[in-house]
RNA sequence: GCCUGGGUGGGGUAGCUGGUUAUCCUAUGGGACUGUGGAUCCUACGACUCGGGUUCGAAUCCCGACCCGGGCCCCA
């Protein structure tokens, strides 16, 4: 039996890698323009980093192992926790805000599906040090801008966990989490049953259902009339005003909970068509994790873009490669190598490594889509020249190596 | 973890109401054409996902595993 790659992993061939690299570079450029700097964290971490953040329940979905020093290690399932760990470990006294971006692979032991792999790639950003709506708005705007830069326009949904939490403030945090979980799943029946179970008052129950049903432009005033004014609502209102300044189209959805306890304020998700069941390409929000990892409390906001899902739907086309094949004969192979070296200053140049005959070398040039062929023969060399053949027109002419280099360089720019 | 459809050379396929040597296309290597490409021809390479069962006989029927697709659960 031949060895195959593990389930949920992929190989990427040159054509696809070229496209992935191009998309990556576009996203990277956007992040840089907004003042974010690239960071890299280890592929594996101590497993506590992730269980502290997300609970023991995630162990089922983590790739973990004991190393030879008997340490419990996990391949990172996401990058937010490592970034905050990095911050706590050495950056707590650095000037705020800190603005980071990352692009890396992550690992989760899940059943593979369309848009879901066991090794997958995330492109994300985090801004550390600000709890203000300005930071939230910038993060959302940057997410939208990144997707736009690769030709993706998704549906942006924005919510704020503080609002529902304010309503639930008299309930234990454990029950709050469960409630938010039902809310996130839009499981009204389950929510109803749970509220019965904990004997929540009817008034609060009615308000909660109306609150999480709020959508659109009037959501903020309606929320205010439901639960009175509070900081979360004011913050959210300011955030929405700022999103207008950024000229973003969005839907207010106070039912977004992102299923996670450590999100504290703004949350947002971006959905796209054409992805099947896994239609979320980006998700994020503001959260507080530093304390959990032993640091001083500090607010941060960030998101992760599902890079593989972006690759599914983006419309980036790699530029045509300009390829030149240097064709030689048995008595000119060495000269061909030297000439190819010179041409590589301007173009992608290929020399024969198969011991092929002249005609087959040209045939090879044709199959790889070379735009030109440079013929290095004794006759040409004796005249101090080479033949430059245009594969699309079939025309060829005698030129010096320098002339050919210049010709190909200018052709390359077109 | 659950439901559902599917796995035949590298890619695409025929065969699949069991019965010789598993079909065709394409790709790839070599050659014909001896310094000019896409064509043509010759040749080579190369598959029934794996394991078990039924049978005189299994690519074909049954079971299981693995893998892929679609949908749940989950989605940090």
Coordinates of C-alpha atoms (C1' of nucleotides) in Angstrom, one line a residue:
Chain A
X1 CA 0.0 0.0 0.0
X2 CA 1.4 3.3 -1.0
X3 CA 1.8 6.0 1.7
X4 CA -0.8 8.7 1.5
X5 CA -1.1 12.0 3.3
X6 CA -3.0 12.1 6.5
X7 CA -6.7 12.7 6.4
X8 CA -7.7 16.4 6.2
X9 CA -4.3 17.5 4.9
X10 CA -3.5 18.7 1.4
X11 CA -0.5 19.0 -1.0
X12 CA -0.3 22.2 -2.9
X13 CA 1.2 22.1 -6.4
X14 CA 3.0 25.0 -8.0
X15 CA 0.0 26.5 -9.8
X16 CA -2.0 26.6 -6.7
X17 CA 0.9 27.7 -4.5
X18 CA 1.4 30.6 -6.8
X19 CA -2.2 31.7 -6.4
X20 CA -2.1 31.2 -2.6
X21 CA 1.1 33.2 -2.4
X22 CA -0.4 36.0 -4.4
X23 CA -3.5 36.2 -2.2
X24 CA -1.4 36.0 0.9
X25 CA 0.8 38.9 -0.3
X26 CA -2.3 41.0 -1.1
X27 CA -3.6 40.5 2.4
X28 CA -0.2 41.1 3.9
X29 CA 0.1 44.4 2.0
X30 CA -3.3 45.6 3.3
X31 CA -2.3 44.8 6.9
X32 CA 1.0 46.6 6.5
X33 CA -0.8 49.7 5.1
X34 CA -2.9 49.8 8.2
X35 CA 0.1 49.8 10.4
X36 CA 0.1 46.2 11.5
X37 CA 3.4 44.3 11.8
X38 CA 3.9 40.6 11.0
X39 CA 4.5 38.2 13.9
X40 CA 5.2 34.5 14.0
X41 CA 4.6 32.1 17.0
X42 CA 5.6 28.5 17.4
X43 CA 3.7 25.7 15.6
X44 CA 3.2 24.0 19.0
X45 CA 2.6 25.3 22.5
X46 CA 1.9 23.9 25.9
X47 CA -1.5 22.5 25.9
X48 CA -2.7 24.6 28.8
X49 CA -2.6 27.7 26.6
X50 CA -5.6 26.4 24.7
X51 CA -7.4 24.6 27.5
X52 CA -7.2 27.7 29.7
X53 CA -8.8 29.8 26.9
X54 CA -11.4 27.4 25.5
X55 CA -12.0 24.8 28.2
X56 CA -11.1 21.1 28.5
X57 CA -13.8 20.4 26.0
X58 CA -11.6 21.3 23.1
X59 CA -9.2 18.5 23.9
X60 CA -11.1 16.2 21.6
X61 CA -10.3 18.5 18.7
X62 CA -6.7 19.2 19.4
X63 CA -3.7 17.5 18.1
X64 CA -1.6 16.9 21.2
X65 CA 1.2 14.7 22.3
X66 CA 3.8 14.3 25.1
X67 CA 7.3 15.3 24.1
X68 CA 10.4 13.5 25.2
X69 CA 10.6 15.7 28.3
X70 CA 7.1 14.5 29.2
X71 CA 5.6 17.9 28.4
X72 CA 2.0 18.0 27.2
X73 CA 2.2 19.7 23.8
X74 CA -0.5 20.8 21.4
X75 CA -0.3 21.8 17.7
X76 CA -1.9 25.2 17.7
X77 CA -5.6 25.1 16.9
X78 CA -5.8 28.8 16.4
X79 CA -3.6 31.9 16.8
X80 CA -5.3 34.3 19.2
X81 CA -4.1 32.5 22.3
X82 CA -0.5 32.3 21.1
X83 CA -0.5 36.0 20.3
X84 CA -1.7 37.0 23.7
X85 CA 0.7 34.6 25.3
X86 CA 3.5 36.2 23.4
X87 CA 2.2 39.6 24.6
X88 CA 2.1 38.5 28.2
X89 CA 5.5 36.9 28.0
X90 CA 7.4 40.0 26.8
X91 CA 5.4 42.9 25.6
X92 CA 3.3 44.1 28.5
X93 CA 5.4 47.3 28.9
X94 CA 5.6 48.1 25.3
X95 CA 3.8 51.2 23.9
X96 CA 0.1 50.7 23.1
X97 CA -1.6 49.9 20.9
X98 CA 0.2 46.9 19.6
X99 CA -0.9 46.0 16.1
X100 CA 0.0 42.5 14.8
X101 CA -0.9 40.3 11.9
X102 CA -0.2 36.7 11.2
X103 CA -0.6 34.1 8.5
X104 CA 0.0 30.5 9.6
X105 CA -1.3 27.0 9.6
X106 CA -3.4 25.6 12.4
X107 CA -4.5 22.1 13.3
X108 CA -7.8 20.7 14.5
X109 CA -8.9 17.2 14.8
X110 CA -12.3 17.5 13.1
X111 CA -14.2 15.7 10.4
X112 CA -13.1 17.2 7.1
X113 CA -15.7 18.9 5.0
X114 CA -15.9 21.5 2.3
X115 CA -13.8 24.4 3.5
X116 CA -12.7 22.5 6.6
X117 CA -9.4 20.7 6.9
X118 CA -7.3 19.3 9.7
X119 CA -4.5 21.5 8.7
X120 CA -5.8 24.8 7.6
X121 CA -4.6 28.4 7.3
X122 CA -5.6 31.5 9.1
X123 CA -4.8 35.1 8.3
X124 CA -5.6 37.3 11.3
X125 CA -4.9 40.5 13.1
X126 CA -5.0 41.5 16.7
X127 CA -4.9 45.0 18.2
X128 CA -3.9 45.0 21.9
X129 CA -4.4 47.8 24.4
X130 CA -7.6 49.6 23.4
X131 CA -11.2 48.9 24.5
X132 CA -12.5 51.9 22.5
X133 CA -15.0 51.7 19.7
X134 CA -12.4 53.3 17.5
X135 CA -10.3 50.1 17.8
X136 CA -13.4 47.9 17.2
X137 CA -14.3 49.9 14.1
X138 CA -10.8 49.8 12.7
X139 CA -10.6 46.1 13.1
X140 CA -13.9 45.5 11.3
X141 CA -13.0 47.9 8.6
X142 CA -9.7 46.2 8.1
X143 CA -11.4 42.8 7.8
X144 CA -13.8 44.1 5.1
X145 CA -10.9 45.9 3.3
X146 CA -8.8 42.7 3.3
X147 CA -11.6 40.6 1.8
X148 CA -12.4 43.4 -0.7
X149 CA -8.7 43.5 -1.8
X150 CA -9.1 39.9 -3.1
X151 CA -12.4 40.5 -4.6
X152 CA -14.7 39.2 -1.9
X153 CA -17.8 41.1 -0.7
X154 CA -19.4 39.2 2.2
X155 CA -22.3 39.9 4.5
X156 CA -21.0 41.7 7.6
X157 CA -22.9 41.0 10.9
X158 CA -22.0 43.1 14.0
X159 CA -23.1 42.5 17.5
X160 CA -22.1 43.3 21.1
X161 CA -22.1 40.8 23.9
X162 CA -22.1 43.5 26.6
X163 CA -25.7 44.3 25.8
X164 CA -27.2 40.9 26.5
X165 CA -24.8 40.5 29.4
X166 CA -26.1 43.6 31.0
X167 CA -29.6 42.2 30.9
X168 CA -28.3 38.9 32.4
X169 CA -26.1 40.6 35.0
X170 CA -28.0 39.0 37.9
X171 CA -27.5 35.5 36.6
X172 CA -24.4 33.4 37.4
X173 CA -21.7 33.6 34.8
X174 CA -22.0 29.9 34.2
X175 CA -25.7 30.2 33.3
X176 CA -24.9 33.3 31.3
X177 CA -22.5 31.2 29.2
X178 CA -25.1 28.6 28.6
X179 CA -27.6 31.1 27.6
X180 CA -25.3 32.8 25.2
X181 CA -24.5 29.4 23.7
X182 CA -28.2 28.8 22.9
X183 CA -28.4 32.3 21.5
X184 CA -25.5 31.8 19.2
X185 CA -27.0 28.6 17.9
X186 CA -30.4 30.4 17.4
X187 CA -31.9 27.5 19.4
X188 CA -34.9 29.3 20.8
X189 CA -36.5 26.1 22.0
X190 CA -33.5 25.0 23.9
X191 CA -33.1 28.5 25.3
X192 CA -36.7 28.5 26.5
X193 CA -36.3 25.1 28.2
X194 CA -33.1 26.2 29.9
X195 CA -34.7 29.4 31.2
X196 CA -37.5 27.3 32.6
X197 CA -34.9 25.1 34.2
X198 CA -33.2 27.9 36.1
X199 CA -36.5 29.6 36.8
X200 CA -35.8 33.0 35.2
X201 CA -38.4 35.7 35.6
X202 CA -40.8 36.2 32.8
X203 CA -40.0 39.8 32.3
X204 CA -36.3 39.2 31.8
X205 CA -37.1 36.3 29.5
X206 CA -39.4 38.5 27.3
X207 CA -36.7 41.2 27.1
X208 CA -34.0 38.7 26.2
X209 CA -36.0 37.2 23.3
X210 CA -36.8 40.6 22.0
X211 CA -33.2 41.8 22.4
X212 CA -31.6 38.9 20.5
X213 CA -34.2 39.3 17.8
X214 CA -33.3 42.9 17.2
X215 CA -31.9 43.7 13.8
X216 CA -31.1 46.7 11.7
X217 CA -31.0 50.4 12.1
X218 CA -33.3 50.7 15.1
X219 CA -31.7 48.0 17.1
X220 CA -29.8 50.4 19.3
X221 CA -32.7 52.6 20.4
X222 CA -34.9 49.6 20.9
X223 CA -32.3 47.9 23.0
X224 CA -32.0 51.1 25.0
X225 CA -35.7 51.2 25.6
X226 CA -35.7 47.5 26.6
X227 CA -32.9 47.5 29.2
X228 CA -32.2 51.2 29.8
X229 CA -29.0 53.0 29.0
X230 CA -25.7 51.5 29.8
X231 CA -22.1 51.6 28.7
X232 CA -22.3 48.7 26.4
X233 CA -25.1 50.3 24.4
X234 CA -23.4 53.6 24.2
X235 CA -20.2 52.0 23.0
X236 CA -22.0 50.0 20.4
X237 CA -23.8 53.1 19.2
X238 CA -20.5 54.9 18.8
X239 CA -19.1 51.8 17.0
X240 CA -22.0 51.9 14.5
X241 CA -21.4 55.6 13.9
X242 CA -17.8 54.9 13.1
X243 CA -18.7 52.1 10.8
X244 CA -20.7 54.7 8.9
X245 CA -17.6 56.8 8.7
X246 CA -15.8 53.9 7.2
X247 CA -18.7 53.6 4.8
X248 CA -19.3 50.0 5.6
X249 CA -22.5 48.1 5.0
X250 CA -23.5 46.0 7.9
X251 CA -26.3 44.3 9.7
X252 CA -26.8 44.6 13.4
X253 CA -27.3 41.2 15.0
X254 CA -27.4 41.1 18.8
X255 CA -27.8 37.4 18.6
X256 CA -24.1 36.8 17.6
X257 CA -22.4 35.2 20.6
X258 CA -19.4 33.4 18.9
X259 CA -19.9 30.7 21.5
X260 CA -17.0 31.8 23.5
X261 CA -16.9 33.1 27.0
X262 CA -13.9 35.3 26.7
X263 CA -15.4 37.7 24.2
X264 CA -16.4 40.7 26.1
X265 CA -17.8 43.4 23.8
X266 CA -18.0 43.8 20.0
X267 CA -18.4 40.6 18.0
X268 CA -18.6 40.3 14.2
X269 CA -18.8 37.7 11.5
X270 CA -18.6 37.8 7.7
X271 CA -20.4 35.3 5.6
X272 CA -20.1 34.5 1.9
X273 CA -21.9 32.6 -0.8
X274 CA -20.5 29.6 -2.5
X275 CA -18.9 27.8 0.4
X276 CA -21.5 25.2 1.3
X277 CA -22.1 24.8 5.0
X278 CA -18.9 26.5 6.1
X279 CA -19.9 29.9 4.9
X280 CA -18.2 32.0 7.4
X281 CA -14.9 33.5 6.1
X282 CA -14.1 35.8 8.9
X283 CA -15.0 36.1 12.6
X284 CA -13.7 38.1 15.5
X285 CA -14.4 40.5 18.3
X286 CA -13.0 42.1 21.4
X287 CA -11.9 40.0 24.3
X288 CA -9.7 39.8 27.4
X289 CA -7.3 36.9 27.7
X290 CA -4.1 38.3 29.1
X291 CA -5.1 37.8 32.8
X292 CA -5.9 34.2 32.0
X293 CA -2.3 33.7 30.9
X294 CA -0.9 35.4 34.0
X295 CA -0.6 38.9 32.7
X296 CA -2.2 42.2 33.7
X297 CA -5.7 42.7 32.4
X298 CA -5.8 44.4 29.0
X299 CA -8.4 44.6 26.3
X300 CA -7.7 43.4 22.8
X301 CA -9.6 43.0 19.5
X302 CA -9.0 40.8 16.6
X303 CA -10.2 38.5 13.9
X304 CA -9.2 35.5 11.8
X305 CA -9.9 35.0 8.2
X306 CA -10.3 31.5 6.9
X307 CA -7.6 31.6 4.3
X308 CA -8.7 28.3 2.6
X309 CA -12.2 29.6 2.3
X310 CA -11.0 32.8 0.8
X311 CA -9.0 30.7 -1.8
X312 CA -12.3 29.0 -2.7
X313 CA -14.1 32.1 -3.7
X314 CA -11.6 34.9 -4.4
X315 CA -11.0 35.9 -8.0
X316 CA -7.3 36.6 -7.9
X317 CA -5.6 35.4 -11.1
X318 CA -1.8 34.9 -11.1
X319 CA 0.0 36.9 -13.7
X320 CA 1.2 34.9 -16.7
X321 CA 4.7 33.7 -16.2
X322 CA 7.2 34.6 -18.9
X323 CA 9.3 31.5 -19.6
X324 CA 12.2 31.1 -21.9
X325 CA 13.8 27.8 -22.9
X326 CA 17.4 27.8 -23.8
X327 CA 17.8 25.1 -26.4
X328 CA 21.1 23.5 -27.1
X329 CA 22.9 20.7 -28.9
X330 CA 25.3 18.2 -27.5
X331 CA 28.3 20.3 -28.3
X332 CA 26.8 23.5 -26.9
X333 CA 25.2 22.4 -23.6
X334 CA 27.8 24.3 -21.5
X335 CA 27.3 27.5 -23.4
X336 CA 23.6 27.1 -22.9
X337 CA 24.0 27.0 -19.2
X338 CA 26.1 30.2 -19.2
X339 CA 23.6 32.0 -21.4
X340 CA 20.6 30.8 -19.3
X341 CA 22.4 32.3 -16.2
X342 CA 22.6 35.6 -18.0
X343 CA 19.0 35.5 -19.1
X344 CA 17.8 34.7 -15.6
X345 CA 18.5 38.3 -14.6
X346 CA 15.3 39.1 -16.5
X347 CA 13.2 36.0 -17.1
X348 CA 12.5 32.5 -16.0
X349 CA 15.0 30.5 -18.0
X350 CA 15.1 26.7 -18.5
X351 CA 17.8 24.5 -19.8
X352 CA 17.5 20.9 -20.8
X353 CA 18.3 18.4 -18.1
X354 CA 16.9 15.3 -19.8
X355 CA 19.5 14.9 -22.5
X356 CA 16.9 15.6 -25.1
X357 CA 17.5 16.2 -28.7
X358 CA 17.0 19.6 -30.3
X359 CA 13.5 19.0 -31.6
X360 CA 12.3 17.6 -28.3
X361 CA 13.6 20.5 -26.4
X362 CA 11.5 22.8 -28.5
X363 CA 8.6 20.6 -28.1
X364 CA 9.2 20.8 -24.3
X365 CA 9.2 24.6 -24.6
X366 CA 5.9 24.4 -26.2
X367 CA 4.3 22.2 -23.6
X368 CA 5.4 24.4 -20.7
X369 CA 4.1 27.4 -22.5
X370 CA 7.4 29.2 -23.0
X371 CA 6.9 32.6 -24.8
X372 CA 10.4 32.4 -26.4
X373 CA 13.1 29.9 -27.2
X374 CA 16.7 30.8 -27.3
X375 CA 18.7 28.5 -29.7
X376 CA 22.3 28.0 -28.8
X377 CA 24.0 26.3 -31.8
X378 CA 27.5 26.1 -33.1
X379 CA 26.6 28.2 -36.1
X380 CA 25.1 31.0 -34.0
X381 CA 28.0 30.9 -31.5
X382 CA 30.5 31.1 -34.3
X383 CA 28.9 34.3 -35.3
X384 CA 28.9 35.5 -31.7
X385 CA 25.1 35.3 -31.5
X386 CA 22.2 33.2 -30.6
X387 CA 18.7 32.7 -32.2
X388 CA 15.7 34.2 -30.4
X389 CA 12.5 32.6 -31.4
X390 CA 9.1 33.9 -30.6
X391 CA 6.9 30.8 -29.9
X392 CA 3.6 32.5 -30.7
X393 CA 4.6 33.9 -34.1
X394 CA 7.3 31.4 -34.9
X395 CA 9.6 34.1 -36.1
X396 CA 13.2 34.1 -35.1
X397 CA 16.2 36.3 -35.5
X398 CA 19.9 36.3 -34.8
X399 CA 20.9 38.5 -32.0
X400 CA 23.7 38.8 -29.4
X401 CA 23.1 37.5 -25.9
X402 CA 22.9 41.0 -24.6
X403 CA 20.3 42.0 -27.2
X404 CA 18.2 38.9 -26.4
X405 CA 18.4 39.7 -22.7
X406 CA 17.2 43.3 -23.4
X407 CA 14.5 42.0 -25.7
X408 CA 13.2 39.5 -23.2
X409 CA 13.4 42.0 -20.3
X410 CA 11.1 44.5 -22.1
X411 CA 8.8 41.7 -23.2
X412 CA 8.6 40.7 -19.6
X413 CA 7.3 44.0 -18.5
X414 CA 4.3 44.0 -20.9
Chain B
rG1 C1' -19.6 11.4 17.1
rC2 C1' -24.2 11.1 13.6
rC3 C1' -26.8 10.8 8.6
rU4 C1' -26.0 10.4 3.3
rG5 C1' -23.6 9.6 -1.7
rG6 C1' -19.1 7.7 -3.8
rG7 C1' -13.9 5.2 -4.5
rU8 C1' -11.3 1.3 -11.7
rG9 C1' -3.7 3.4 -14.3
rG10 C1' -1.2 10.3 -12.9
rG11 C1' -6.2 12.7 -14.7
rG12 C1' -11.0 11.3 -17.1
rU13 C1' -13.7 6.8 -18.2
rA14 C1' -16.2 1.6 -20.0
rG15 C1' -17.3 -2.8 -17.6
rC16 C1' -20.5 -3.4 -12.2
rU17 C1' -28.3 -8.2 -13.6
rG18 C1' -20.7 -12.3 -11.2
rG19 C1' -17.4 -15.8 -16.2
rU20 C1' -11.0 -15.6 -20.7
rU21 C1' -5.8 -11.3 -21.1
rA22 C1' -10.3 -5.0 -17.6
rU23 C1' -12.1 -0.8 -22.4
rC24 C1' -11.2 3.9 -24.4
rC25 C1' -9.3 9.0 -24.1
rU26 C1' -5.5 11.9 -22.1
rA27 C1' -0.9 12.6 -19.6
rU28 C1' 4.1 10.9 -18.9
rG29 C1' 9.1 8.3 -20.6
rG30 C1' 11.6 6.4 -25.1
rG31 C1' 11.7 6.2 -30.5
rA32 C1' 10.5 7.3 -35.8
rC33 C1' 11.0 12.5 -38.3
rU34 C1' 19.5 13.0 -38.0
rG35 C1' 19.2 22.2 -36.3
rU36 C1' 13.1 24.1 -35.5
rG37 C1' 7.3 23.3 -31.6
rG38 C1' 1.7 21.9 -31.2
rA39 C1' 0.4 16.7 -35.7
rU40 C1' 0.9 11.5 -36.8
rC41 C1' 2.7 6.6 -35.9
rC42 C1' 5.4 2.9 -32.9
rU43 C1' 6.7 1.6 -28.0
rA44 C1' 7.0 1.7 -22.7
rC45 C1' 4.7 2.8 -18.1
rG46 C1' 0.5 2.2 -15.4
rA47 C1' -5.6 0.7 -12.1
rC48 C1' -10.1 -2.5 -10.0
rU49 C1' -8.6 1.7 -2.2
rC50 C1' -7.5 -2.2 1.7
rG51 C1' -9.1 -6.5 4.5
rG52 C1' -12.6 -10.4 5.3
rG53 C1' -16.9 -13.2 3.4
rU54 C1' -20.3 -15.7 -0.3
rU55 C1' -19.0 -18.6 -4.9
rC56 C1' -16.1 -23.4 -9.0
rG57 C1' -15.1 -18.2 -10.1
rA58 C1' -15.6 -11.3 -7.5
rA59 C1' -13.9 -4.8 -10.2
rU60 C1' -19.0 -6.7 -10.1
rC61 C1' -22.8 -9.4 -4.5
rC62 C1' -22.3 -8.9 1.3
rC63 C1' -19.6 -7.0 5.8
rG64 C1' -15.8 -3.9 7.9
rA65 C1' -11.8 -0.4 7.6
rC66 C1' -9.7 3.7 5.1
rC67 C1' -10.3 7.9 2.0
rC68 C1' -13.3 11.7 -0.8
rG69 C1' -17.8 14.6 -1.4
rG70 C1' -22.6 16.7 0.8
rG71 C1' -25.3 17.6 5.3
rC72 C1' -25.6 17.6 11.0
rC73 C1' -22.7 18.4 15.8
rC74 C1' -18.9 21.6 16.5
rC75 C1' -16.5 25.7 14.7
rA76 C1' -11.6 28.7 19.7

